[in-house]
Amino acid sequence: MPGQDLEESMLSELSPSRTSVPTQYPQTRKLIMVSNRGPIEHWFDDAGRIRRRDAAGGVATALSSVARQQPVTWIASAGTDADRAIAILGQRSQIGRESDLRLLDLPTKSYDAYYGVFCNPILWFVQHSIGERLHHEDLATATLDAWDDGYQPINETFAGAVVEEIDGDGSDFQVMLHDYHLYVAPRLIRAAKPRAALQHFIHIPWPGPAAWRQLPDLIVRRLCAGLLANDSVVFQTEASVSNFLATCKQYLSAAKVMERQGQVEYLGQTTFVWSNPVSLDTSDLMALRAQPIVEQYRRELAARDGVQTIVRVDRLDPSKNIADGFEAYGLMLERNPRLRGKIRFIAHLVPSRENVVEYSMYKRRVFEVIDGINRKYGTPGWQPITAFLEHNRLRAIAGLSLYDVLLVNSVADGLNLVSKEGPVLNERDGVLALSTTAGSHEELYHGAIPVNPFDIVDTANALEKALVLSQRERSQRSRALREAIAGHQTSDWLKGQLRDLDISSHMKRIDSSSVA
């Protein structure tokens, strides 16, 4: 699907009044980007000088090109000692020719409550439908304390920084906020700058109302109310759009939810809710694939003749369902002895949030499963699972180019970029076995083998099916996946986001003129 057609189809989810405005506007508005992490990070070298490098992470990668294409002020938290030094000195880091990064030096105690308790794991687990795995004797009290001590005050700091960047009533400014760290900030910005165009993109899933029962009702109401101060709230999938609307309807009695129009009216503000999935830039990805070190990794990872390869690439996060994926592989080996020695599983696992108890416990479980399968089925000449625990994107890229089957069996994902990277990089017409609860399933279902992430037997069946597909079907599925991915790349996603902001600015000007 061509990018322009996709952009139009995404915007068609909005009400007629929102899509019947001009498509070109004077480029006089100033864009402010707000996210917990910024596009670059700084560190001190051995001589004590401050150095910089591109930050890792999906948000930073997807948004950096915006700041390089047009003037942007980007506001983010300081994450390293060198970041904090820059923030304390009041300096800004240049991004591209006309954009800069403003880092906030946030109080350690407040930031720990905000990020290390409320955002991760509480909000992350609830939004990924694994809230039952939270290890709190009194979750309600832990949530309220982290809200009061961290989430609310840090959101106030972010909002204050945004307000400082905006002149007048905000008529000439657009603010693009990102993800679950900043749900409260829009309400605070709106109160100070009522004419600014506010947009919030949420990268992770939004579950149905039932999942939110694990948190105090007061907290859920405030989260929804904060988001409804935006002109638009944008999700990765239509499922998250529907779930958000249902949550607002259940928790905010004063909200008028119009599901068919994708709108919510609340406290005098109309918020448009729609979906626009993040994607990748295939040319940038292939440039990484062309690096000589990737070819070296490919040679090291190459399978013997007659051996098929299953690959997964994941952060060590409970939502990725890694342990159950290995359990399904073990079940397949148990009931298919003929596969032993003729198949292997390569896992590229990235350490994540190791100071959070839920993550450290899950890491231990994953490696217990790996060790158990290797001990039970391994032979002197064959190891069923090879796991790399490292931050090494280039080795993971090499692995993705070699798979016969790519397993993505996450419990929930906002999108899952690996499921898009794999088909682009792969050179073997490899098969994608994709969780039906991954956000990317809405785009890629026609080329993937569906996986029920809650059923180990079903996952084992999906792996078996993927391994025995004919070459013709493998080729057809691979082609379908690549075409879908090429038809909606990062540039298409950005066009949709920026056009949405332009529509908000235009409508506010119309409203202002009618009042005058």
Short mmCIF file of C-alpha atoms in Angstrom, two decimals:
data_model
loop_
_atom_site.label_atom_id
_atom_site.label_comp_id
_atom_site.label_asym_id
_atom_site.label_seq_id
_atom_site.Cartn_x
_atom_site.Cartn_y
_atom_site.Cartn_z
CA MET A 1 0.00 0.00 0.00
CA PRO A 2 1.55 3.34 -0.98
CA GLY A 3 2.43 5.66 1.89
CA GLN A 4 0.05 8.41 0.82
CA ASP A 5 -2.87 5.98 0.59
CA LEU A 6 -2.10 4.70 4.06
CA GLU A 7 -1.91 8.21 5.44
CA GLU A 8 -5.30 8.99 4.00
CA SER A 9 -6.80 5.75 5.33
CA MET A 10 -5.49 6.46 8.81
CA LEU A 11 -6.95 9.95 8.81
CA SER A 12 -10.26 8.67 7.50
CA GLU A 13 -10.81 7.16 10.94
CA LEU A 14 -11.33 10.72 12.16
CA SER A 15 -14.54 12.64 11.84
CA PRO A 16 -15.41 14.32 8.51
CA SER A 17 -14.82 17.77 10.01
CA ARG A 18 -11.26 16.75 10.86
CA THR A 19 -10.31 15.55 7.38
CA SER A 20 -12.01 18.25 5.29
CA VAL A 21 -9.39 20.91 6.01
CA PRO A 22 -6.59 21.96 3.64
CA THR A 23 -3.59 19.63 3.37
CA GLN A 24 -1.02 22.43 3.20
CA TYR A 25 -0.48 25.11 5.84
CA PRO A 26 2.08 27.88 6.32
CA GLN A 27 5.08 26.35 8.07
CA THR A 28 5.19 28.90 10.90
CA ARG A 29 4.36 26.68 13.86
CA LYS A 30 7.05 25.65 16.31
CA LEU A 31 7.25 21.98 17.26
CA ILE A 32 8.12 20.77 20.75
CA MET A 33 8.85 17.07 21.23
CA VAL A 34 8.54 15.57 24.71
CA SER A 35 9.67 12.09 25.79
CA ASN A 36 11.29 10.48 28.78
CA ARG A 37 14.38 9.60 26.76
CA GLY A 38 16.02 11.84 24.22
CA PRO A 39 17.60 11.09 20.84
CA ILE A 40 21.18 11.38 22.09
CA GLU A 41 23.00 10.66 25.32
CA HIS A 42 26.25 12.02 26.70
CA TRP A 43 29.13 10.47 28.60
CA PHE A 44 32.51 11.50 30.04
CA ASP A 45 35.58 10.12 28.28
CA ASP A 46 38.83 9.25 30.08
CA ALA A 47 39.95 12.86 29.87
CA GLY A 48 36.73 14.12 31.47
CA ARG A 49 35.39 15.59 28.24
CA ILE A 50 31.72 15.26 27.38
CA ARG A 51 31.02 13.07 24.38
CA ARG A 52 27.72 12.21 22.68
CA ARG A 53 26.19 9.28 20.82
CA ASP A 54 22.80 8.35 19.39
CA ALA A 55 20.52 6.85 22.03
CA ALA A 56 19.10 3.37 21.65
CA GLY A 57 15.38 2.67 21.79
CA GLY A 58 12.42 2.74 19.46
CA VAL A 59 11.09 6.18 20.42
CA ALA A 60 14.40 7.95 19.89
CA THR A 61 15.08 6.15 16.61
CA ALA A 62 11.64 6.83 15.17
CA LEU A 63 11.63 10.51 16.07
CA SER A 64 15.19 11.61 15.37
CA SER A 65 14.45 12.17 11.70
CA VAL A 66 11.76 14.73 12.62
CA ALA A 67 14.31 16.86 14.43
CA ARG A 68 16.65 16.63 11.46
CA GLN A 69 14.00 17.65 8.94
CA GLN A 70 12.47 20.69 10.67
CA PRO A 71 13.15 22.91 13.69
CA VAL A 72 12.30 21.08 16.91
CA THR A 73 12.86 21.70 20.58
CA TRP A 74 13.11 18.28 22.22
CA ILE A 75 12.61 17.97 25.98
CA ALA A 76 13.77 14.81 27.77
CA SER A 77 15.16 13.63 31.08
CA ALA A 78 18.89 13.53 31.79
CA GLY A 79 19.92 9.88 31.99
CA THR A 80 23.67 9.96 32.56
CA ASP A 81 26.06 12.00 34.70
CA ALA A 82 27.17 13.87 31.58
CA ASP A 83 23.52 14.52 30.67
CA ARG A 84 22.96 15.96 34.12
CA ALA A 85 26.02 18.19 33.83
CA ILE A 86 24.64 19.65 30.62
CA ALA A 87 21.21 20.13 32.20
CA ILE A 88 22.62 21.83 35.31
CA LEU A 89 24.68 24.19 33.16
CA GLY A 90 21.58 25.07 31.17
CA GLN A 91 23.19 24.04 27.91
CA ARG A 92 21.42 22.48 24.94
CA SER A 93 22.64 19.88 22.48
CA GLN A 94 22.18 20.48 18.80
CA ILE A 95 20.21 17.93 16.75
CA GLY A 96 20.56 18.52 13.06
CA ARG A 97 20.91 22.09 11.86
CA GLU A 98 17.99 23.85 13.54
CA SER A 99 16.86 21.59 16.40
CA ASP A 100 18.08 21.27 19.95
CA LEU A 101 17.69 19.00 22.97
CA ARG A 102 16.84 20.37 26.40
CA LEU A 103 17.62 17.91 29.19
CA LEU A 104 15.92 18.04 32.59
CA ASP A 105 17.88 17.25 35.74
CA LEU A 106 15.18 15.49 37.76
CA PRO A 107 15.44 14.78 41.51
CA THR A 108 16.73 11.23 41.99
CA LYS A 109 14.16 10.21 44.61
CA SER A 110 11.23 11.51 42.57
CA TYR A 111 12.57 10.01 39.34
CA ASP A 112 13.01 6.60 40.98
CA ALA A 113 9.39 6.62 42.13
CA TYR A 114 8.20 7.87 38.73
CA TYR A 115 10.26 5.60 36.50
CA GLY A 116 11.34 2.66 38.67
CA VAL A 117 8.04 2.11 40.47
CA PHE A 118 5.07 3.72 38.73
CA CYS A 119 6.08 3.54 35.06
CA ASN A 120 8.09 0.34 35.36
CA PRO A 121 6.79 -2.04 36.38
CA ILE A 122 3.29 -0.94 37.50
CA LEU A 123 2.01 0.94 34.45
CA TRP A 124 4.01 -1.17 32.00
CA PHE A 125 2.69 -4.45 33.43
CA VAL A 126 -0.93 -3.28 33.55
CA GLN A 127 -0.83 -1.99 29.99
CA HIS A 128 0.74 -5.25 28.78
CA SER A 129 -1.98 -7.28 30.55
CA ILE A 130 0.44 -8.94 32.97
CA GLY A 131 -0.46 -6.94 36.07
CA GLU A 132 -0.94 -10.15 38.05
CA ARG A 133 2.85 -10.62 37.99
CA LEU A 134 3.51 -7.49 40.03
CA HIS A 135 5.17 -8.28 43.34
CA HIS A 136 3.52 -5.84 45.75
CA GLU A 137 1.80 -6.90 48.95
CA ASP A 138 -0.37 -3.79 48.69
CA LEU A 139 -0.43 -2.67 45.05
CA ALA A 140 -2.93 0.12 45.67
CA THR A 141 -0.74 1.76 48.31
CA ALA A 142 2.41 1.31 46.23
CA THR A 143 0.65 2.91 43.26
CA LEU A 144 -0.66 5.91 45.21
CA ASP A 145 2.70 6.51 46.89
CA ALA A 146 4.59 6.34 43.57
CA TRP A 147 2.02 8.67 42.03
CA ASP A 148 2.34 11.29 44.77
CA ASP A 149 6.11 11.00 45.18
CA GLY A 150 7.11 10.53 41.55
CA TYR A 151 4.70 10.40 38.64
CA GLN A 152 2.74 13.56 39.39
CA PRO A 153 5.72 15.80 40.33
CA ILE A 154 7.85 14.60 37.39
CA ASN A 155 4.97 15.21 34.99
CA GLU A 156 4.62 18.68 36.50
CA THR A 157 8.33 19.31 35.80
CA PHE A 158 8.01 18.16 32.19
CA ALA A 159 4.88 20.27 31.70
CA GLY A 160 6.57 23.30 33.24
CA ALA A 161 9.50 22.94 30.86
CA VAL A 162 7.12 22.78 27.88
CA VAL A 163 5.24 25.86 29.05
CA GLU A 164 8.54 27.76 29.33
CA GLU A 165 9.18 27.10 25.63
CA ILE A 166 5.78 28.43 24.51
CA ASP A 167 5.07 32.09 23.87
CA GLY A 168 1.68 33.67 24.44
CA ASP A 169 -1.38 31.41 24.51
CA GLY A 170 0.38 28.76 22.42
CA SER A 171 -1.37 29.49 19.09
CA ASP A 172 1.86 29.14 17.12
CA PHE A 173 3.09 26.01 18.87
CA GLN A 174 2.61 22.27 18.46
CA VAL A 175 3.52 19.76 21.18
CA MET A 176 4.08 16.07 20.43
CA LEU A 177 4.21 14.02 23.66
CA HIS A 178 5.26 10.39 23.80
CA ASP A 179 4.26 7.31 25.71
CA TYR A 180 3.18 6.20 29.16
CA HIS A 181 5.61 8.33 31.13
CA LEU A 182 3.70 11.56 30.49
CA TYR A 183 -0.05 10.91 30.72
CA VAL A 184 -0.64 13.78 33.18
CA ALA A 185 1.46 16.45 31.47
CA PRO A 186 -1.07 17.39 28.72
CA ARG A 187 -3.67 18.56 31.25
CA LEU A 188 -1.08 20.82 32.90
CA ILE A 189 0.13 22.23 29.59
CA ARG A 190 -3.44 22.84 28.39
CA ALA A 191 -4.26 24.83 31.53
CA ALA A 192 -1.33 27.19 30.94
CA LYS A 193 -1.38 27.34 27.11
CA PRO A 194 -4.95 26.71 25.95
CA ARG A 195 -4.34 27.39 22.24
CA ALA A 196 -1.36 25.07 21.75
CA ALA A 197 -1.92 21.98 19.57
CA LEU A 198 -1.27 18.91 21.71
CA GLN A 199 -0.79 15.37 20.43
CA HIS A 200 0.10 12.25 22.43
CA PHE A 201 1.46 9.12 20.77
CA ILE A 202 1.32 5.97 22.90
CA HIS A 203 3.83 3.33 21.87
CA ILE A 204 2.62 0.52 24.14
CA PRO A 205 -0.76 -1.28 24.17
CA TRP A 206 -3.82 0.14 25.88
CA PRO A 207 -5.80 -2.73 27.42
CA GLY A 208 -9.54 -2.93 28.00
CA PRO A 209 -11.22 -1.55 31.15
CA ALA A 210 -10.92 -4.85 33.05
CA ALA A 211 -7.10 -4.65 33.15
CA TRP A 212 -7.25 -1.24 34.83
CA ARG A 213 -9.13 -2.64 37.85
CA GLN A 214 -5.75 -3.55 39.33
CA LEU A 215 -5.12 0.15 39.95
CA PRO A 216 -7.09 2.55 42.17
CA ASP A 217 -10.00 4.11 40.26
CA LEU A 218 -8.71 7.58 41.13
CA ILE A 219 -5.44 6.91 39.31
CA VAL A 220 -7.15 5.55 36.20
CA ARG A 221 -9.46 8.55 36.05
CA ARG A 222 -6.52 10.95 36.28
CA LEU A 223 -4.60 9.09 33.57
CA CYS A 224 -7.56 9.26 31.19
CA ALA A 225 -8.31 12.87 32.09
CA GLY A 226 -4.71 13.85 31.43
CA LEU A 227 -4.74 12.28 27.98
CA LEU A 228 -8.08 13.89 27.10
CA ALA A 229 -6.49 17.34 27.34
CA ASN A 230 -4.77 16.53 24.03
CA ASP A 231 -6.27 17.44 20.68
CA SER A 232 -5.46 13.91 19.57
CA VAL A 233 -4.33 10.66 21.14
CA VAL A 234 -2.70 8.23 18.72
CA PHE A 235 -2.15 4.51 19.25
CA GLN A 236 -0.35 1.77 17.35
CA THR A 237 -3.50 -0.30 16.70
CA GLU A 238 -7.25 -0.05 16.29
CA ALA A 239 -7.61 -2.47 19.22
CA SER A 240 -5.91 0.04 21.53
CA VAL A 241 -8.13 2.82 20.18
CA SER A 242 -11.25 0.81 21.04
CA ASN A 243 -9.89 -0.11 24.47
CA PHE A 244 -9.03 3.50 25.30
CA LEU A 245 -12.49 4.72 24.33
CA ALA A 246 -14.06 1.96 26.44
CA THR A 247 -11.84 2.87 29.41
CA CYS A 248 -12.79 6.55 29.20
CA LYS A 249 -16.47 5.60 28.99
CA GLN A 250 -16.25 3.42 32.09
CA TYR A 251 -14.07 5.62 34.30
CA LEU A 252 -15.10 9.18 33.35
CA SER A 253 -18.81 9.76 33.83
CA ALA A 254 -18.54 13.29 32.44
CA ALA A 255 -16.93 12.12 29.19
CA LYS A 256 -19.02 11.87 26.04
CA VAL A 257 -17.49 8.99 24.10
CA MET A 258 -18.35 8.73 20.41
CA GLU A 259 -16.90 5.41 19.29
CA ARG A 260 -17.87 5.62 15.63
CA GLN A 261 -16.33 9.06 15.21
CA GLY A 262 -13.27 8.24 17.31
CA GLN A 263 -13.89 11.26 19.54
CA VAL A 264 -14.23 12.03 23.23
CA GLU A 265 -15.66 15.28 24.58
CA TYR A 266 -14.48 16.05 28.11
CA LEU A 267 -14.31 19.30 30.08
CA GLY A 268 -14.88 21.39 26.97
CA GLN A 269 -12.16 19.66 24.93
CA THR A 270 -12.74 17.36 21.96
CA THR A 271 -10.04 14.73 21.60
CA PHE A 272 -9.64 12.65 18.44
CA VAL A 273 -8.44 9.09 18.94
CA TRP A 274 -6.93 7.13 16.05
CA SER A 275 -4.19 4.67 15.12
CA ASN A 276 -0.97 5.06 13.15
CA PRO A 277 1.53 2.23 13.68
CA VAL A 278 5.23 3.02 13.93
CA SER A 279 7.40 1.40 11.30
CA LEU A 280 11.01 1.32 10.17
CA ASP A 281 13.17 2.71 7.40
CA THR A 282 14.14 -0.23 5.20
CA SER A 283 17.07 1.61 3.61
CA ASP A 284 18.58 2.44 7.01
CA LEU A 285 18.12 -1.16 8.10
CA MET A 286 19.81 -2.55 5.00
CA ALA A 287 22.70 -0.11 5.49
CA LEU A 288 23.29 -1.68 8.90
CA ARG A 289 23.06 -5.13 7.30
CA ALA A 290 25.82 -4.15 4.85
CA GLN A 291 28.39 -3.47 7.59
CA PRO A 292 31.34 -5.91 7.41
CA ILE A 293 30.94 -6.97 11.05
CA VAL A 294 27.45 -8.26 10.26
CA GLU A 295 28.87 -10.54 7.58
CA GLN A 296 31.40 -11.83 10.10
CA TYR A 297 28.58 -12.58 12.56
CA ARG A 298 26.65 -14.33 9.77
CA ARG A 299 29.58 -16.68 9.16
CA GLU A 300 29.84 -17.42 12.87
CA LEU A 301 26.09 -18.10 13.16
CA ALA A 302 25.67 -20.11 9.95
CA ALA A 303 24.02 -23.51 10.38
CA ARG A 304 25.35 -26.81 9.13
CA ASP A 305 23.70 -28.23 6.01
CA GLY A 306 20.33 -29.76 6.78
CA VAL A 307 19.85 -27.83 10.06
CA GLN A 308 16.98 -25.35 10.34
CA THR A 309 17.18 -22.27 12.54
CA ILE A 310 14.58 -20.66 14.80
CA VAL A 311 15.47 -17.14 15.94
CA ARG A 312 14.05 -14.68 18.44
CA VAL A 313 15.27 -11.15 19.30
CA ASP A 314 13.83 -9.64 22.46
CA ARG A 315 14.49 -7.56 25.51
CA LEU A 316 14.37 -9.69 28.65
CA ASP A 317 10.91 -8.42 29.52
CA PRO A 318 8.10 -10.57 30.95
CA SER A 319 5.71 -9.21 28.32
CA LYS A 320 7.84 -10.84 25.60
CA ASN A 321 6.85 -14.30 26.88
CA ILE A 322 10.32 -15.68 26.20
CA ALA A 323 10.20 -18.57 28.66
CA ASP A 324 6.94 -19.91 27.21
CA GLY A 325 8.43 -19.73 23.73
CA PHE A 326 11.29 -21.95 24.83
CA GLU A 327 8.84 -24.27 26.60
CA ALA A 328 6.96 -24.63 23.30
CA TYR A 329 10.23 -25.45 21.54
CA GLY A 330 10.99 -28.07 24.19
CA LEU A 331 7.53 -29.59 23.70
CA MET A 332 8.17 -29.78 19.97
CA LEU A 333 11.44 -31.64 20.58
CA GLU A 334 9.69 -33.98 23.02
CA ARG A 335 7.01 -35.09 20.59
CA ASN A 336 9.24 -35.00 17.47
CA PRO A 337 12.48 -36.85 18.28
CA ARG A 338 13.41 -36.80 14.59
CA LEU A 339 13.96 -33.03 14.86
CA ARG A 340 16.71 -33.37 17.45
CA GLY A 341 20.01 -32.43 15.89
CA LYS A 342 18.25 -31.05 12.81
CA ILE A 343 17.01 -27.81 14.33
CA ARG A 344 18.44 -25.13 16.58
CA PHE A 345 17.13 -22.08 18.40
CA ILE A 346 19.23 -18.91 18.50
CA ALA A 347 18.02 -16.25 20.95
CA HIS A 348 19.36 -12.70 21.01
CA LEU A 349 18.30 -11.44 24.43
CA VAL A 350 18.90 -7.87 25.60
CA PRO A 351 19.21 -7.14 29.35
CA SER A 352 16.42 -4.86 30.56
CA ARG A 353 15.56 -3.08 33.84
CA GLU A 354 17.64 -5.51 35.87
CA ASN A 355 17.20 -3.43 39.03
CA VAL A 356 13.43 -4.13 38.96
CA VAL A 357 12.62 -7.30 40.91
CA GLU A 358 10.07 -8.58 38.40
CA TYR A 359 12.65 -8.39 35.62
CA SER A 360 15.47 -10.06 37.56
CA MET A 361 13.11 -12.89 38.56
CA TYR A 362 11.98 -13.34 34.96
CA LYS A 363 15.56 -13.41 33.68
CA ARG A 364 16.31 -16.22 36.13
CA ARG A 365 13.28 -18.18 34.95
CA VAL A 366 14.22 -17.79 31.27
CA PHE A 367 17.70 -19.17 31.77
CA GLU A 368 16.43 -22.00 33.94
CA VAL A 369 14.21 -23.07 31.03
CA ILE A 370 17.10 -22.76 28.54
CA ASP A 371 19.43 -24.80 30.76
CA GLY A 372 16.75 -27.44 31.33
CA ILE A 373 16.11 -27.94 27.61
CA ASN A 374 19.82 -28.04 26.78
CA ARG A 375 20.49 -30.61 29.49
CA LYS A 376 17.52 -32.79 28.55
CA TYR A 377 17.95 -32.87 24.79
CA GLY A 378 21.49 -31.70 24.03
CA THR A 379 24.21 -34.03 22.77
CA PRO A 380 27.99 -33.60 22.47
CA GLY A 381 27.53 -32.39 18.89
CA TRP A 382 24.32 -30.41 19.25
CA GLN A 383 22.98 -27.73 21.62
CA PRO A 384 19.23 -27.08 21.22
CA ILE A 385 19.35 -23.41 22.33
CA THR A 386 22.12 -20.83 21.99
CA ALA A 387 21.33 -17.62 23.87
CA PHE A 388 23.26 -14.36 23.59
CA LEU A 389 22.70 -11.99 26.51
CA GLU A 390 24.08 -8.67 25.33
CA HIS A 391 23.49 -5.27 23.78
CA ASN A 392 24.63 -6.16 20.27
CA ARG A 393 22.24 -5.00 17.58
CA LEU A 394 24.55 -6.00 14.73
CA ARG A 395 24.76 -9.64 15.86
CA ALA A 396 20.96 -9.67 16.16
CA ILE A 397 20.70 -8.29 12.61
CA ALA A 398 22.92 -11.14 11.42
CA GLY A 399 20.65 -13.63 13.19
CA LEU A 400 17.55 -12.13 11.62
CA SER A 401 19.06 -12.55 8.17
CA LEU A 402 19.51 -16.31 8.75
CA TYR A 403 16.29 -17.57 10.30
CA ASP A 404 14.03 -20.25 8.90
CA VAL A 405 11.45 -19.30 11.53
CA LEU A 406 11.26 -16.06 13.51
CA LEU A 407 9.28 -16.51 16.73
CA VAL A 408 7.44 -13.54 18.22
CA ASN A 409 5.08 -14.82 20.94
CA SER A 410 4.71 -11.74 23.14
CA VAL A 411 1.77 -11.54 25.54
CA ALA A 412 1.19 -7.98 24.35
CA ASP A 413 3.13 -5.46 22.29
CA GLY A 414 2.36 -1.93 21.22
CA LEU A 415 3.81 -2.94 17.87
CA ASN A 416 6.97 -5.14 17.89
CA LEU A 417 9.49 -3.79 15.40
CA VAL A 418 11.44 -7.07 15.32
CA SER A 419 8.51 -8.63 13.46
CA LYS A 420 9.04 -5.98 10.76
CA GLU A 421 12.83 -6.00 10.78
CA GLY A 422 13.03 -9.77 10.34
CA PRO A 423 11.22 -10.07 7.00
CA VAL A 424 13.22 -7.14 5.58
CA LEU A 425 16.60 -8.57 6.62
CA ASN A 426 15.98 -12.27 6.07
CA GLU A 427 17.60 -13.97 3.08
CA ARG A 428 16.04 -17.43 3.38
CA ASP A 429 12.33 -16.71 2.85
CA GLY A 430 12.02 -17.32 6.57
CA VAL A 431 8.60 -17.71 8.16
CA LEU A 432 7.25 -15.29 10.77
CA ALA A 433 5.38 -16.98 13.64
CA LEU A 434 3.62 -13.98 15.16
CA SER A 435 1.59 -13.51 18.31
CA THR A 436 -1.99 -12.50 17.65
CA THR A 437 -1.65 -9.98 20.51
CA ALA A 438 1.38 -8.17 19.02
CA GLY A 439 0.38 -4.82 17.59
CA SER A 440 2.05 -5.63 14.27
CA HIS A 441 -0.37 -8.54 13.76
CA GLU A 442 -2.95 -6.04 12.44
CA GLU A 443 -0.59 -5.25 9.54
CA LEU A 444 1.22 -8.56 9.04
CA TYR A 445 -1.38 -11.24 9.74
CA HIS A 446 -1.78 -12.18 6.07
CA GLY A 447 1.87 -13.24 5.79
CA ALA A 448 2.48 -14.70 9.25
CA ILE A 449 1.67 -17.95 11.06
CA PRO A 450 -0.57 -16.92 13.99
CA VAL A 451 0.55 -17.79 17.52
CA ASN A 452 -1.64 -17.85 20.63
CA PRO A 453 0.85 -16.61 23.25
CA PHE A 454 -1.19 -17.99 26.13
CA ASP A 455 -1.07 -21.57 24.83
CA ILE A 456 2.26 -23.43 24.76
CA VAL A 457 0.77 -26.29 22.73
CA ASP A 458 -0.52 -23.85 20.11
CA THR A 459 2.89 -22.17 19.98
CA ALA A 460 4.57 -25.56 19.45
CA ASN A 461 2.06 -26.34 16.69
CA ALA A 462 2.81 -22.99 15.01
CA LEU A 463 6.55 -23.71 15.07
CA GLU A 464 6.01 -27.14 13.54
CA LYS A 465 3.80 -25.73 10.81
CA ALA A 466 6.29 -22.99 9.99
CA LEU A 467 9.15 -25.49 9.69
CA VAL A 468 7.41 -27.69 7.11
CA LEU A 469 5.94 -25.06 4.79
CA SER A 470 6.76 -25.57 1.12
CA GLN A 471 9.28 -23.27 -0.51
CA ARG A 472 6.50 -21.78 -2.62
CA GLU A 473 4.41 -20.83 0.41
CA ARG A 474 7.47 -19.50 2.26
CA SER A 475 8.22 -17.25 -0.70
CA GLN A 476 4.63 -16.04 -0.97
CA ARG A 477 4.42 -15.23 2.72
CA SER A 478 7.81 -13.48 2.75
CA ARG A 479 6.85 -11.35 -0.23
CA ALA A 480 3.54 -10.37 1.35
CA LEU A 481 5.31 -9.30 4.56
CA ARG A 482 7.94 -7.26 2.75
CA GLU A 483 5.32 -5.49 0.64
CA ALA A 484 3.27 -4.58 3.71
CA ILE A 485 6.34 -3.23 5.51
CA ALA A 486 7.60 -1.28 2.50
CA GLY A 487 4.16 0.30 2.08
CA HIS A 488 4.25 1.94 5.51
CA GLN A 489 7.68 3.09 6.65
CA THR A 490 8.85 5.57 9.26
CA SER A 491 8.42 8.50 6.87
CA ASP A 492 4.77 7.55 6.34
CA TRP A 493 4.19 7.35 10.10
CA LEU A 494 5.77 10.77 10.60
CA LYS A 495 3.71 12.33 7.83
CA GLY A 496 0.56 11.10 9.56
CA GLN A 497 1.64 12.46 12.94
CA LEU A 498 2.69 15.86 11.60
CA ARG A 499 -0.39 16.24 9.45
CA ASP A 500 -2.53 15.43 12.48
CA LEU A 501 -0.83 18.26 14.39
CA ASP A 502 -1.35 20.62 11.46
CA ILE A 503 -5.05 19.75 11.45
CA SER A 504 -5.27 20.53 15.18
CA SER A 505 -3.55 23.88 14.68
CA HIS A 506 -5.81 24.74 11.76
CA MET A 507 -8.99 23.87 13.67
CA LYS A 508 -7.90 25.97 16.64
CA ARG A 509 -7.39 28.93 14.35
CA ILE A 510 -10.86 28.43 12.90
CA ASP A 511 -12.32 28.27 16.43
CA SER A 512 -10.39 31.37 17.44
CA SER A 513 -11.63 33.30 14.37
CA SER A 514 -15.24 32.31 15.00
CA VAL A 515 -15.05 33.46 18.62
CA ALA A 516 -13.48 36.77 17.58
#
